[in-house]
PDB file of C-alpha atoms in Angstrom:
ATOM      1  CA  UNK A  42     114.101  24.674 107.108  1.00 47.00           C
ATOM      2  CA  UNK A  43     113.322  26.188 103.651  1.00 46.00           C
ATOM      3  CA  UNK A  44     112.876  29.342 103.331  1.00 47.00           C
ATOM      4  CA  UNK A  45     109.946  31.102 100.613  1.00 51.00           C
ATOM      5  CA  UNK A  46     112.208  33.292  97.940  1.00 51.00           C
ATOM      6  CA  UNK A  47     109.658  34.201  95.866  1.00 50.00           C
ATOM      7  CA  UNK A  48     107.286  35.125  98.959  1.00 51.00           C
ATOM      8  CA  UNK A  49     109.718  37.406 100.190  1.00 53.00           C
ATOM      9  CA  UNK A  50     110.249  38.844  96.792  1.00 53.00           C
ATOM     10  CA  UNK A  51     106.821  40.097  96.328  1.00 56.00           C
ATOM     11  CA  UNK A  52     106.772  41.478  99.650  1.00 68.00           C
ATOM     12  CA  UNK A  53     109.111  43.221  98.605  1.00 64.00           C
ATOM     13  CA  UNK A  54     107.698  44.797  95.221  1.00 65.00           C
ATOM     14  CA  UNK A  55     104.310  45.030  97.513  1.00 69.00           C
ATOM     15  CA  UNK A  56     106.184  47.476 100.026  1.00 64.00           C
ATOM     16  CA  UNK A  57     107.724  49.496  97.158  1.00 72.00           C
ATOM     17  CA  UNK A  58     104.377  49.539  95.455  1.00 68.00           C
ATOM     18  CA  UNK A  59     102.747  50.759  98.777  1.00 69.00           C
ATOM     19  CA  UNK A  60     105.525  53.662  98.936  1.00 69.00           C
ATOM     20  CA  UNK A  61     105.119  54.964  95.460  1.00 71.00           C
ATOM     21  CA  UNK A  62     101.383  55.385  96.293  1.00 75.00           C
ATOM     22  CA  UNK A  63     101.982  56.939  99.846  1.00 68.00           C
ATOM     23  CA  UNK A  64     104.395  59.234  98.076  1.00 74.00           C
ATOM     24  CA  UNK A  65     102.234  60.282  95.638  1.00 76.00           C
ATOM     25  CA  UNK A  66      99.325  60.625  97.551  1.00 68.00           C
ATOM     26  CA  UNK A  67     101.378  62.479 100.767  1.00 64.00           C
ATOM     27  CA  UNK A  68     102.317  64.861  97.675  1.00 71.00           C
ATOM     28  CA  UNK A  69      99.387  65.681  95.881  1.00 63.00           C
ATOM     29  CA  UNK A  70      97.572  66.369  99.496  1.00 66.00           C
ATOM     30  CA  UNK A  71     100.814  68.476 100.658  1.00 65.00           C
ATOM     31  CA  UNK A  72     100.304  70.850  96.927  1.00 62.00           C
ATOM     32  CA  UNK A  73      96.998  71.489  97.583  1.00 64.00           C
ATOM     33  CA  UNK A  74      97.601  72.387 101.241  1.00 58.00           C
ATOM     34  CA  UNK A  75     100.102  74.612  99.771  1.00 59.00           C
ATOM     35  CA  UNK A  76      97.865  75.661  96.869  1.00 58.00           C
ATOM     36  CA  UNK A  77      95.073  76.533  99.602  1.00 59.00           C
ATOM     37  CA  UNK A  78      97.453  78.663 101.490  1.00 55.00           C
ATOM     38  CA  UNK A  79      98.708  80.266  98.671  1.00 58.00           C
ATOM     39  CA  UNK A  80      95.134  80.808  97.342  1.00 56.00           C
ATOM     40  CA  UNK A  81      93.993  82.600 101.075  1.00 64.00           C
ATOM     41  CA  UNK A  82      97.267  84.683 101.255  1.00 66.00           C
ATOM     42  CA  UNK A  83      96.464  85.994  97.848  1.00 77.00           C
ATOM     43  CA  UNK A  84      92.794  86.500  98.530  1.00 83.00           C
ATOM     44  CA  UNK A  85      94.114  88.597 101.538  1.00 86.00           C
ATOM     45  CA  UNK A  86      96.534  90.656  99.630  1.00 90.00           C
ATOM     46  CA  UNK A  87      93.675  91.682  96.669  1.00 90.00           C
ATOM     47  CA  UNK A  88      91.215  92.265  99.382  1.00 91.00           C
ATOM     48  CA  UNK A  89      93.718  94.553 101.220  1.00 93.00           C
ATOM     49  CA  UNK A  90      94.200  96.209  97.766  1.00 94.00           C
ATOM     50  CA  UNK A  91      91.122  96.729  96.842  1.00 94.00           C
ATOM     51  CA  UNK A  92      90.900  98.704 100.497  1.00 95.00           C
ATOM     52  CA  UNK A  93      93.553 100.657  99.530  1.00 96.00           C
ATOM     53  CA  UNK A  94      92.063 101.995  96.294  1.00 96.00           C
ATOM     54  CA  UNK A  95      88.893 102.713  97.972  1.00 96.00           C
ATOM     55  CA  UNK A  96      90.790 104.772 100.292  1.00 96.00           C
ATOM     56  CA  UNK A  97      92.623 106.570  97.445  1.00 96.00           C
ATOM     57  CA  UNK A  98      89.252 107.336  95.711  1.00 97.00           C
ATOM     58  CA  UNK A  99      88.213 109.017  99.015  1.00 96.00           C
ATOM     59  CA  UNK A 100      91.589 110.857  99.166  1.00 96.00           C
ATOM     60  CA  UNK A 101      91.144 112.297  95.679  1.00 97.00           C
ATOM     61  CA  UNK A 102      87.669 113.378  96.146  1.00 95.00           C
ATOM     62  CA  UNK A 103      89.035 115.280  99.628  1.00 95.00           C
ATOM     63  CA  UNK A 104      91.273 116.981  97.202  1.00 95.00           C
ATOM     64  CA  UNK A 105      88.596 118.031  95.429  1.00 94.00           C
ATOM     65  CA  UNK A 106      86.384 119.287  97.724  1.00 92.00           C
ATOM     66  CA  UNK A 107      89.695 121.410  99.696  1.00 91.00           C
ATOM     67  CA  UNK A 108      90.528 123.017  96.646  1.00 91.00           C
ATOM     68  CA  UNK A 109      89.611 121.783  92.825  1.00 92.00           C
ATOM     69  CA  UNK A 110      92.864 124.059  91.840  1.00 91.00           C
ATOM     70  CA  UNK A 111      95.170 120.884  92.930  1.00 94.00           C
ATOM     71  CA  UNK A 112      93.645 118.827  90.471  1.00 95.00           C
ATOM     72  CA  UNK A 113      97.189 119.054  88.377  1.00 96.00           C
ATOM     73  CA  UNK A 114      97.717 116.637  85.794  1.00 97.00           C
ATOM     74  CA  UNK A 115      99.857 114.348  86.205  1.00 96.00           C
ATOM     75  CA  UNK A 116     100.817 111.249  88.384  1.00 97.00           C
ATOM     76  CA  UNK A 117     100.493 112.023  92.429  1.00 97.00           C
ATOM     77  CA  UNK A 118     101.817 109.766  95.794  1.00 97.00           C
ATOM     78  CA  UNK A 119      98.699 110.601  98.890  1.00 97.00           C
ATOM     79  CA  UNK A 120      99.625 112.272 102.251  1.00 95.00           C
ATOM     80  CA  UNK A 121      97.860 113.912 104.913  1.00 93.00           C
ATOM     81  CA  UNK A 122      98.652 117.595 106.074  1.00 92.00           C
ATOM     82  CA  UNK A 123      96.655 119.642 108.822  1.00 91.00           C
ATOM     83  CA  UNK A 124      94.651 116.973 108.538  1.00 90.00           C
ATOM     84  CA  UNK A 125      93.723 117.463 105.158  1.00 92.00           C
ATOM     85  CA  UNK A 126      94.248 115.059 101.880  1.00 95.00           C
ATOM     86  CA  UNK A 127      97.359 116.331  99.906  1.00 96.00           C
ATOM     87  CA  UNK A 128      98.836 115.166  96.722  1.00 97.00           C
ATOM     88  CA  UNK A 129     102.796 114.452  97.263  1.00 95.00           C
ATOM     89  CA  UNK A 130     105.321 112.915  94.753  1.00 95.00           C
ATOM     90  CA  UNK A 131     104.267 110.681  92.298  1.00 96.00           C
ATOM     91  CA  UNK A 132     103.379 107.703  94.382  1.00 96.00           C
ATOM     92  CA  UNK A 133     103.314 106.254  97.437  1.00 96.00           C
ATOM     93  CA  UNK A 134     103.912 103.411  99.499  1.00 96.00           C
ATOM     94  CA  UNK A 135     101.377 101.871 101.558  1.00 95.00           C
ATOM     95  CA  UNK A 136     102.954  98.997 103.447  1.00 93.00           C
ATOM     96  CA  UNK A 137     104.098  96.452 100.750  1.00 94.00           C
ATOM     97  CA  UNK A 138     101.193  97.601  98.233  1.00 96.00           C
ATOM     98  CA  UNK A 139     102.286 100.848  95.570  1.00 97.00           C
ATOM     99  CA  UNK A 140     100.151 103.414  95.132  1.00 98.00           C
ATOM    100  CA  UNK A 141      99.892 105.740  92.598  1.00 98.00           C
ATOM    101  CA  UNK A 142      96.963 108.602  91.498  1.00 98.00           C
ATOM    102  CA  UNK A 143      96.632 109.795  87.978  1.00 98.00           C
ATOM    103  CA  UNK A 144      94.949 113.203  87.058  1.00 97.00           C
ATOM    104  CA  UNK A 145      93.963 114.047  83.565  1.00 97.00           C
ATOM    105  CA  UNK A 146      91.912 116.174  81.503  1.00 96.00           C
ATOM    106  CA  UNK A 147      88.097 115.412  79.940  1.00 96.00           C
ATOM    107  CA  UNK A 148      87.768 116.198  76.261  1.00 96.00           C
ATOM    108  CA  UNK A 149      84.224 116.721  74.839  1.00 94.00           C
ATOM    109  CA  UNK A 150      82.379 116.897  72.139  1.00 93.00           C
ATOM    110  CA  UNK A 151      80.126 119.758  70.253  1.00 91.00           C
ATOM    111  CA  UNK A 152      76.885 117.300  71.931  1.00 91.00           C
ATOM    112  CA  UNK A 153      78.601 117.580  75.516  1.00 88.00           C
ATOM    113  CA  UNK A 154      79.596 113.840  75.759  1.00 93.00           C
ATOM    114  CA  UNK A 155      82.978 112.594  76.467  1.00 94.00           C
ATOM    115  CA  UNK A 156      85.838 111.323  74.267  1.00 94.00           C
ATOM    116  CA  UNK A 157      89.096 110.373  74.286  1.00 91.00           C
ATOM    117  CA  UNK A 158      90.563 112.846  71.458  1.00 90.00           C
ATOM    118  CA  UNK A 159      89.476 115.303  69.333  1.00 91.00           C
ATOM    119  CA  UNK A 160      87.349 117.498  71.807  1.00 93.00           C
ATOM    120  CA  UNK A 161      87.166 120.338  73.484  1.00 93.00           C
ATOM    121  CA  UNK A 162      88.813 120.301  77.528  1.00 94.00           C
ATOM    122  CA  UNK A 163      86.248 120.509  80.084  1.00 93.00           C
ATOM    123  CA  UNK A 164      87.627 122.876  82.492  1.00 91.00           C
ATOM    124  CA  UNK A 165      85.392 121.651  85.064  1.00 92.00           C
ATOM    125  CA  UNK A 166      85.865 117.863  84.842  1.00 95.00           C
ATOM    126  CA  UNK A 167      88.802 115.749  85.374  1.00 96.00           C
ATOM    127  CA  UNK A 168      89.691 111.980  85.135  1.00 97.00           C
ATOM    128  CA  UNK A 169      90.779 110.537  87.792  1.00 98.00           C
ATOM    129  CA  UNK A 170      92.653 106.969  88.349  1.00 98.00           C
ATOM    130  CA  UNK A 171      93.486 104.700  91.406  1.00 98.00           C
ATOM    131  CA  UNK A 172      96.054 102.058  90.590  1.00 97.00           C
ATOM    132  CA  UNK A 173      97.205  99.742  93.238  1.00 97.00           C
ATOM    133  CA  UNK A 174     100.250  97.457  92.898  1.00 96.00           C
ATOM    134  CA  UNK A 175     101.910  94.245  95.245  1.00 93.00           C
ATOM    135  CA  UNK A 176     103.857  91.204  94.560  1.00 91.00           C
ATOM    136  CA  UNK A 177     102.205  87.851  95.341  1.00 86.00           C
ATOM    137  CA  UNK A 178     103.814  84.655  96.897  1.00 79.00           C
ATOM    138  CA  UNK A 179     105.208  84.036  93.792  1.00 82.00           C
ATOM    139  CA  UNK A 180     106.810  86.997  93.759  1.00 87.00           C
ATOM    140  CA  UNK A 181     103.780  87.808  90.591  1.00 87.00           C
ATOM    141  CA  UNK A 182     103.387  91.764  90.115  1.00 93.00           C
ATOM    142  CA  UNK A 183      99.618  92.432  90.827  1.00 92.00           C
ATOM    143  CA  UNK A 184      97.315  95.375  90.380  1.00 94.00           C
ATOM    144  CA  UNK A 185      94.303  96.885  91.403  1.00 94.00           C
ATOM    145  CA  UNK A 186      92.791  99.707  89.194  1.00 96.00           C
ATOM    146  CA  UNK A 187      89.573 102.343  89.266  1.00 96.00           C
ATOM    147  CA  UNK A 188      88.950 105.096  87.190  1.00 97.00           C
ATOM    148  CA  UNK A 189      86.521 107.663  87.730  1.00 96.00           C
ATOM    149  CA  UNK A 190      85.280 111.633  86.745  1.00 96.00           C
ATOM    150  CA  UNK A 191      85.377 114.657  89.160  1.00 96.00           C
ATOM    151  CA  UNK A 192      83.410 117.985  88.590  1.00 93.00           C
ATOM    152  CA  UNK A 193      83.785 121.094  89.872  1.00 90.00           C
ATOM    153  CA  UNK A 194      79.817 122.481  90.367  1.00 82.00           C
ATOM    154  CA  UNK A 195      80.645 124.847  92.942  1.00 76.00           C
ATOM    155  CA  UNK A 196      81.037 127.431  90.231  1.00 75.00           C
ATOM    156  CA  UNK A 197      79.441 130.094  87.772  1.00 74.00           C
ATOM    157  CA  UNK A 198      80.507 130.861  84.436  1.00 73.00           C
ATOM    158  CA  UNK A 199      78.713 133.950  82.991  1.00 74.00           C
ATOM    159  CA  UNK A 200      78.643 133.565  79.147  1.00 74.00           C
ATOM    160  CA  UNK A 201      77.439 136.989  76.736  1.00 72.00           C
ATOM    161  CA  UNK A 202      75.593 135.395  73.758  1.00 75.00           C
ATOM    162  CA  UNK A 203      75.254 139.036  72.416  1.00 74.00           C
ATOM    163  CA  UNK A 204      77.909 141.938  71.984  1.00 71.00           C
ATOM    164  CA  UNK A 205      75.182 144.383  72.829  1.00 73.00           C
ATOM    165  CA  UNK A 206      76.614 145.657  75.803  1.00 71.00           C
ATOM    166  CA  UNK A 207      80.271 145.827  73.478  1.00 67.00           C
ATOM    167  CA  UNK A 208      78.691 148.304  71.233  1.00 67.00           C
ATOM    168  CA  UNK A 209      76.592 150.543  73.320  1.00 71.00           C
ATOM    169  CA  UNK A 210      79.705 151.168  75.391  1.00 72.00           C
ATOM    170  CA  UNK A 211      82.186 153.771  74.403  1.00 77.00           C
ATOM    171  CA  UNK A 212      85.460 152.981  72.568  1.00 76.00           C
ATOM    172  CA  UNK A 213      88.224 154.205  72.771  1.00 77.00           C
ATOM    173  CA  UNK A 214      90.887 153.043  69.938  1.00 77.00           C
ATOM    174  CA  UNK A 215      89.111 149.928  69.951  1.00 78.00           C
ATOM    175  CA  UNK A 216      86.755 148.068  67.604  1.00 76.00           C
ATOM    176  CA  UNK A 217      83.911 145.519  68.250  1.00 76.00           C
ATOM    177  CA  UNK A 218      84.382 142.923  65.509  1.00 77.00           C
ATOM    178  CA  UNK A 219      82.143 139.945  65.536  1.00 76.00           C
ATOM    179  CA  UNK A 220      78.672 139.653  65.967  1.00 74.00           C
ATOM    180  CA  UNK A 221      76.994 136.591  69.336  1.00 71.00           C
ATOM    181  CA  UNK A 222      79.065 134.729  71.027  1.00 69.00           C
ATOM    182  CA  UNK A 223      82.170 135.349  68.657  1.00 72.00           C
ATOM    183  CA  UNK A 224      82.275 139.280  69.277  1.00 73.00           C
ATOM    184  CA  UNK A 225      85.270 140.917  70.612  1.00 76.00           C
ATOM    185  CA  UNK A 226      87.217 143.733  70.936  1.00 76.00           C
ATOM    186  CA  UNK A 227      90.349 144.656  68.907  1.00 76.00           C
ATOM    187  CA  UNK A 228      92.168 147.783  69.067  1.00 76.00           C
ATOM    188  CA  UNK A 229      91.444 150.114  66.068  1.00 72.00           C
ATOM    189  CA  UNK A 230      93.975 150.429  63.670  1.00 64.00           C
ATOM    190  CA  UNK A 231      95.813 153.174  62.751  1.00 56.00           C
ATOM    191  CA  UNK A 232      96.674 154.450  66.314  1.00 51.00           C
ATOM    192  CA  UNK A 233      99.636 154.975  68.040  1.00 55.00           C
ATOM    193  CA  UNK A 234     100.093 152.889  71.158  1.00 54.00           C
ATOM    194  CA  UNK A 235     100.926 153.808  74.870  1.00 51.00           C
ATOM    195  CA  UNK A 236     103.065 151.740  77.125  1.00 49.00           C
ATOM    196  CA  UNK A 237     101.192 151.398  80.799  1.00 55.00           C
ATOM    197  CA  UNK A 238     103.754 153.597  83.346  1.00 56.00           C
ATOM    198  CA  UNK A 239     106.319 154.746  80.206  1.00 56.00           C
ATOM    199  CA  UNK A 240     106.812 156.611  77.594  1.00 58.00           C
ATOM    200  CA  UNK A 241     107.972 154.386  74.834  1.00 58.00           C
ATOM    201  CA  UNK A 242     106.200 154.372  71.544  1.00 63.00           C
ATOM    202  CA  UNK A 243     104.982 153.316  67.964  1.00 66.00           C
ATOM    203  CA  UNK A 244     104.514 155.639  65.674  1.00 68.00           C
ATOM    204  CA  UNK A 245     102.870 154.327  62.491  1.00 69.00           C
ATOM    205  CA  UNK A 246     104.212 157.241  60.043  1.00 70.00           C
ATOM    206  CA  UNK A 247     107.700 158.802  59.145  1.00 67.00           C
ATOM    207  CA  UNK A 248     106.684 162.131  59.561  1.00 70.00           C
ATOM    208  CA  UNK A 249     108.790 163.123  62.779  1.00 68.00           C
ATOM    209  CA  UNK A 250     111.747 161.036  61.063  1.00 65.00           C
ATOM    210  CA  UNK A 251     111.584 163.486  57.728  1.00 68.00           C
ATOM    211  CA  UNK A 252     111.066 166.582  59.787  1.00 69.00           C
ATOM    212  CA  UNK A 253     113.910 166.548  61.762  1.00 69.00           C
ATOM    213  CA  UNK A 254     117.954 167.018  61.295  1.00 74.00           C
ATOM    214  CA  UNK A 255     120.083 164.596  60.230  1.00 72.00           C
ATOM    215  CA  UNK A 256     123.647 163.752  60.492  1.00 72.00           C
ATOM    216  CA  UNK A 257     125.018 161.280  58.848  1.00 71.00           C
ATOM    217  CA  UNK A 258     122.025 159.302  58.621  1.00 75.00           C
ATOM    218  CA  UNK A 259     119.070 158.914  56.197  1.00 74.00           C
ATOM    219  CA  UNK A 260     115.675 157.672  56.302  1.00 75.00           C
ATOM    220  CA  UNK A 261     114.226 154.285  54.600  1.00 76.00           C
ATOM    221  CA  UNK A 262     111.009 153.322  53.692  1.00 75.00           C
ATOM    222  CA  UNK A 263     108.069 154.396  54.874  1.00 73.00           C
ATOM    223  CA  UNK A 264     105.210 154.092  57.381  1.00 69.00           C
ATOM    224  CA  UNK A 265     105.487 151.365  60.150  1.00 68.00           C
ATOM    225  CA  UNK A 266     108.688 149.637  57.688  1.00 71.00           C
ATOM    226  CA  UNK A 267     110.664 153.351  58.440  1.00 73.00           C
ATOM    227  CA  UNK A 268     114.064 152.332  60.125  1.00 74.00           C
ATOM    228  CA  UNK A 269     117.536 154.783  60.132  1.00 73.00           C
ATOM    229  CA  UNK A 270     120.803 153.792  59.145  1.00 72.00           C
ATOM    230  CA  UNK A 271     124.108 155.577  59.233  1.00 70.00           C
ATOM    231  CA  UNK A 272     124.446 157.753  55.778  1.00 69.00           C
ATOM    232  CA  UNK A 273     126.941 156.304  53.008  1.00 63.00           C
ATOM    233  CA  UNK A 274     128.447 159.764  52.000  1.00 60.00           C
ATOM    234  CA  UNK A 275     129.807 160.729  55.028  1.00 51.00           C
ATOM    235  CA  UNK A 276     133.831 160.983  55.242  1.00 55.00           C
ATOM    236  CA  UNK A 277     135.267 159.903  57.920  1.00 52.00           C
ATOM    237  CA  UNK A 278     135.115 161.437  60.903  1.00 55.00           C
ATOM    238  CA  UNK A 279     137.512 164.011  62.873  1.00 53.00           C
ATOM    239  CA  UNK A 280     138.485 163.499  66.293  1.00 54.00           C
ATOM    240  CA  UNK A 281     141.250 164.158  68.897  1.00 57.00           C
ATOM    241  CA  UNK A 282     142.182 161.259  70.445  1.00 53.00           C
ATOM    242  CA  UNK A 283     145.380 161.169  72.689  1.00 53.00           C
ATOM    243  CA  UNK A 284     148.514 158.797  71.036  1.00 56.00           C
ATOM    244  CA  UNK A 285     147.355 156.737  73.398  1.00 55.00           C
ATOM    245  CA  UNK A 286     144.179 155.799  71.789  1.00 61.00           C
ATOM    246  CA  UNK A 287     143.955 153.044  69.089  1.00 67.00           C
ATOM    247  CA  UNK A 288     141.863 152.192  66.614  1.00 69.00           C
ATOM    248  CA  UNK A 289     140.359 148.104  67.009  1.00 66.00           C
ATOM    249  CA  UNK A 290     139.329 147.363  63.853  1.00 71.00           C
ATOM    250  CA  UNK A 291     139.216 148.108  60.051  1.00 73.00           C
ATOM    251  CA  UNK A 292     136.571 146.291  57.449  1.00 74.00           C
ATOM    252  CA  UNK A 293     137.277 147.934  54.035  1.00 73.00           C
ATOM    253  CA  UNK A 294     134.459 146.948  51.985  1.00 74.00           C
ATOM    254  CA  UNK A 295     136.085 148.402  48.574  1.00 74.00           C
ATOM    255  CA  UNK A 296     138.782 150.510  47.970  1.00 70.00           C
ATOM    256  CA  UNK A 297     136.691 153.937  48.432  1.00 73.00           C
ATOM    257  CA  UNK A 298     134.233 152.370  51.382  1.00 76.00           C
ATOM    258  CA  UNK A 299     135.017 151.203  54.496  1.00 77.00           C
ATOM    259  CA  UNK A 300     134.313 151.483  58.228  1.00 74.00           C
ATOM    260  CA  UNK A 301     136.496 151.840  61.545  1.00 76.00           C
ATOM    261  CA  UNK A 302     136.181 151.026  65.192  1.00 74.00           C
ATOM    262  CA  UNK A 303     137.395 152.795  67.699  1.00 72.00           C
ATOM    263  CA  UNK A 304     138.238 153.280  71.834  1.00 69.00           C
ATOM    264  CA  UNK A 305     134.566 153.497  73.474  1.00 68.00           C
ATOM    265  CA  UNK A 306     132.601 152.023  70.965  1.00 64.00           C
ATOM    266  CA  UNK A 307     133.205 154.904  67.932  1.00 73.00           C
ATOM    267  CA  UNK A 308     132.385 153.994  64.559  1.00 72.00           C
ATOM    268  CA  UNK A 309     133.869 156.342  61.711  1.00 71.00           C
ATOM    269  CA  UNK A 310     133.133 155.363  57.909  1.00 72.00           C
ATOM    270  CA  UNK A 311     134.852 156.202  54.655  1.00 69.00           C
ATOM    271  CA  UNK A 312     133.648 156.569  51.411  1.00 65.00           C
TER     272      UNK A 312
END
């Protein structure tokens, strides 16, 4: 009996030939099983995302509407209290997504439009941002982001484009200075002012200062500049102190001038 070597030899090769292409094949269908899976868990993660935001626009908009005062800049987590919309911390965690609110001001221009810099902040609008962030299979950070404007219309502003009513009024150590929309009132110079509930203050001459007695102390300047200082030609001073008293300190600023500290704050010079 003879037996077919070179038969059996390409049976062989065949067979290995045959696996390679299983292998391949089993592979590439395996990846994009795989890939597919991936693909509808990712689908699922933005679509829950994107649920998320819209809930967070909602929230922000609740804000709003309870109270346009917590409108604070800044970055803001979401919670519910009393069962009202409440900003809390600066983000928040929603499952395995991140979420995070973003309040800012709205700048505009002299025509009323809005910019990013450069303008004028409208105290009635604010910018407002929901971003959204996961991880992916793949461990890939992801994000969902919208941005949008809130205004505050439930409010009046009462604007004077005349000072009119200013000047017909009376005044009383004030002026009117200004004429439209750019009058207002400054108080009138040359008069001494009043603190609300005390009795401190300004006098804007030196009169009472030249008027009155001094000891050991002379005037400077003159009008609002006025200040006091002790005098220069004073000797020093006599006191009886007990032996038990000391003097602290001695500054000699020449040989004839020089000051002294003493027990309970006492200041002598000599010159």
């Amino acid at each position: 009996m003879f037996l077919d070597n070179k038969r059996n030899g390409g049976s062989l090769v065949e067979f290995i030939v045959a696996l390679g292409i299983f292998m391949i094949v089993g592979t590439g269908i395996i990846l994009l099983v795989l890939g597919a899976l991936q693909g509808n868990t990712n689908n699922t993660k933005r679509i829950e995302a994107l649920f998320i935001v819209e809930e967070g626009v909602d929230a922000v908009k609740s804000v709003r509407d309870h109270n346009w005062g917590d409108l604070v800049n800044g970055e803001h987590g979401l919670t519910v209290t009393n069962g009202y919309w409440e900003f809390s911390g600066t983000s928040e965690a929603v499952g395995s997504y991140t979420r995070i609110i973003t309040i800012s001001d709205v700048e505009r221009d002299l025509a009323g439009d809005i910019i990013d810099v450069g303008g004028v902040v409208d105290p009635r609008t604010k910018k407002a941002t929901v971003l959204v962030t996961w991880l992916d299979s793949l461990l890939t950070l992801r994000s969902q982001m919208v941005s949008f404007y809130l205004h505050d219309w439930n409010v009046y502003d009462w604007t004077e484009t005349t000072s009119t009513d200013f000047a017909g009024g009376v005044l009383s150590n004030v002026l009117v200075s200004g004429l439209g929309e750019a009058g207002k009132l400054n108080l009138a110079l040359g008069q001494g002012l009043l603190a609300r509930g005390g009795s401190f203050a300004v006098e804007d001459t030196d009169a009472d200062f030249s008027v009155g007695t001094f000891t050991n102390t002379v005037v400077e300047g003159s009008g609002l500049a006025t200040t006091i200082r002790l005098g220069t030609s004073a000797g020093w001073g006599v006191a009886t102190w007990p032996d038990t008293k000391d003097i602290y300190d001695i500054e000699m600023l020449s040989p004839t001038s020089g000051w002294a500290v003493g027990e309970s704050g006492k200041i002598f010079n000599y010159d």
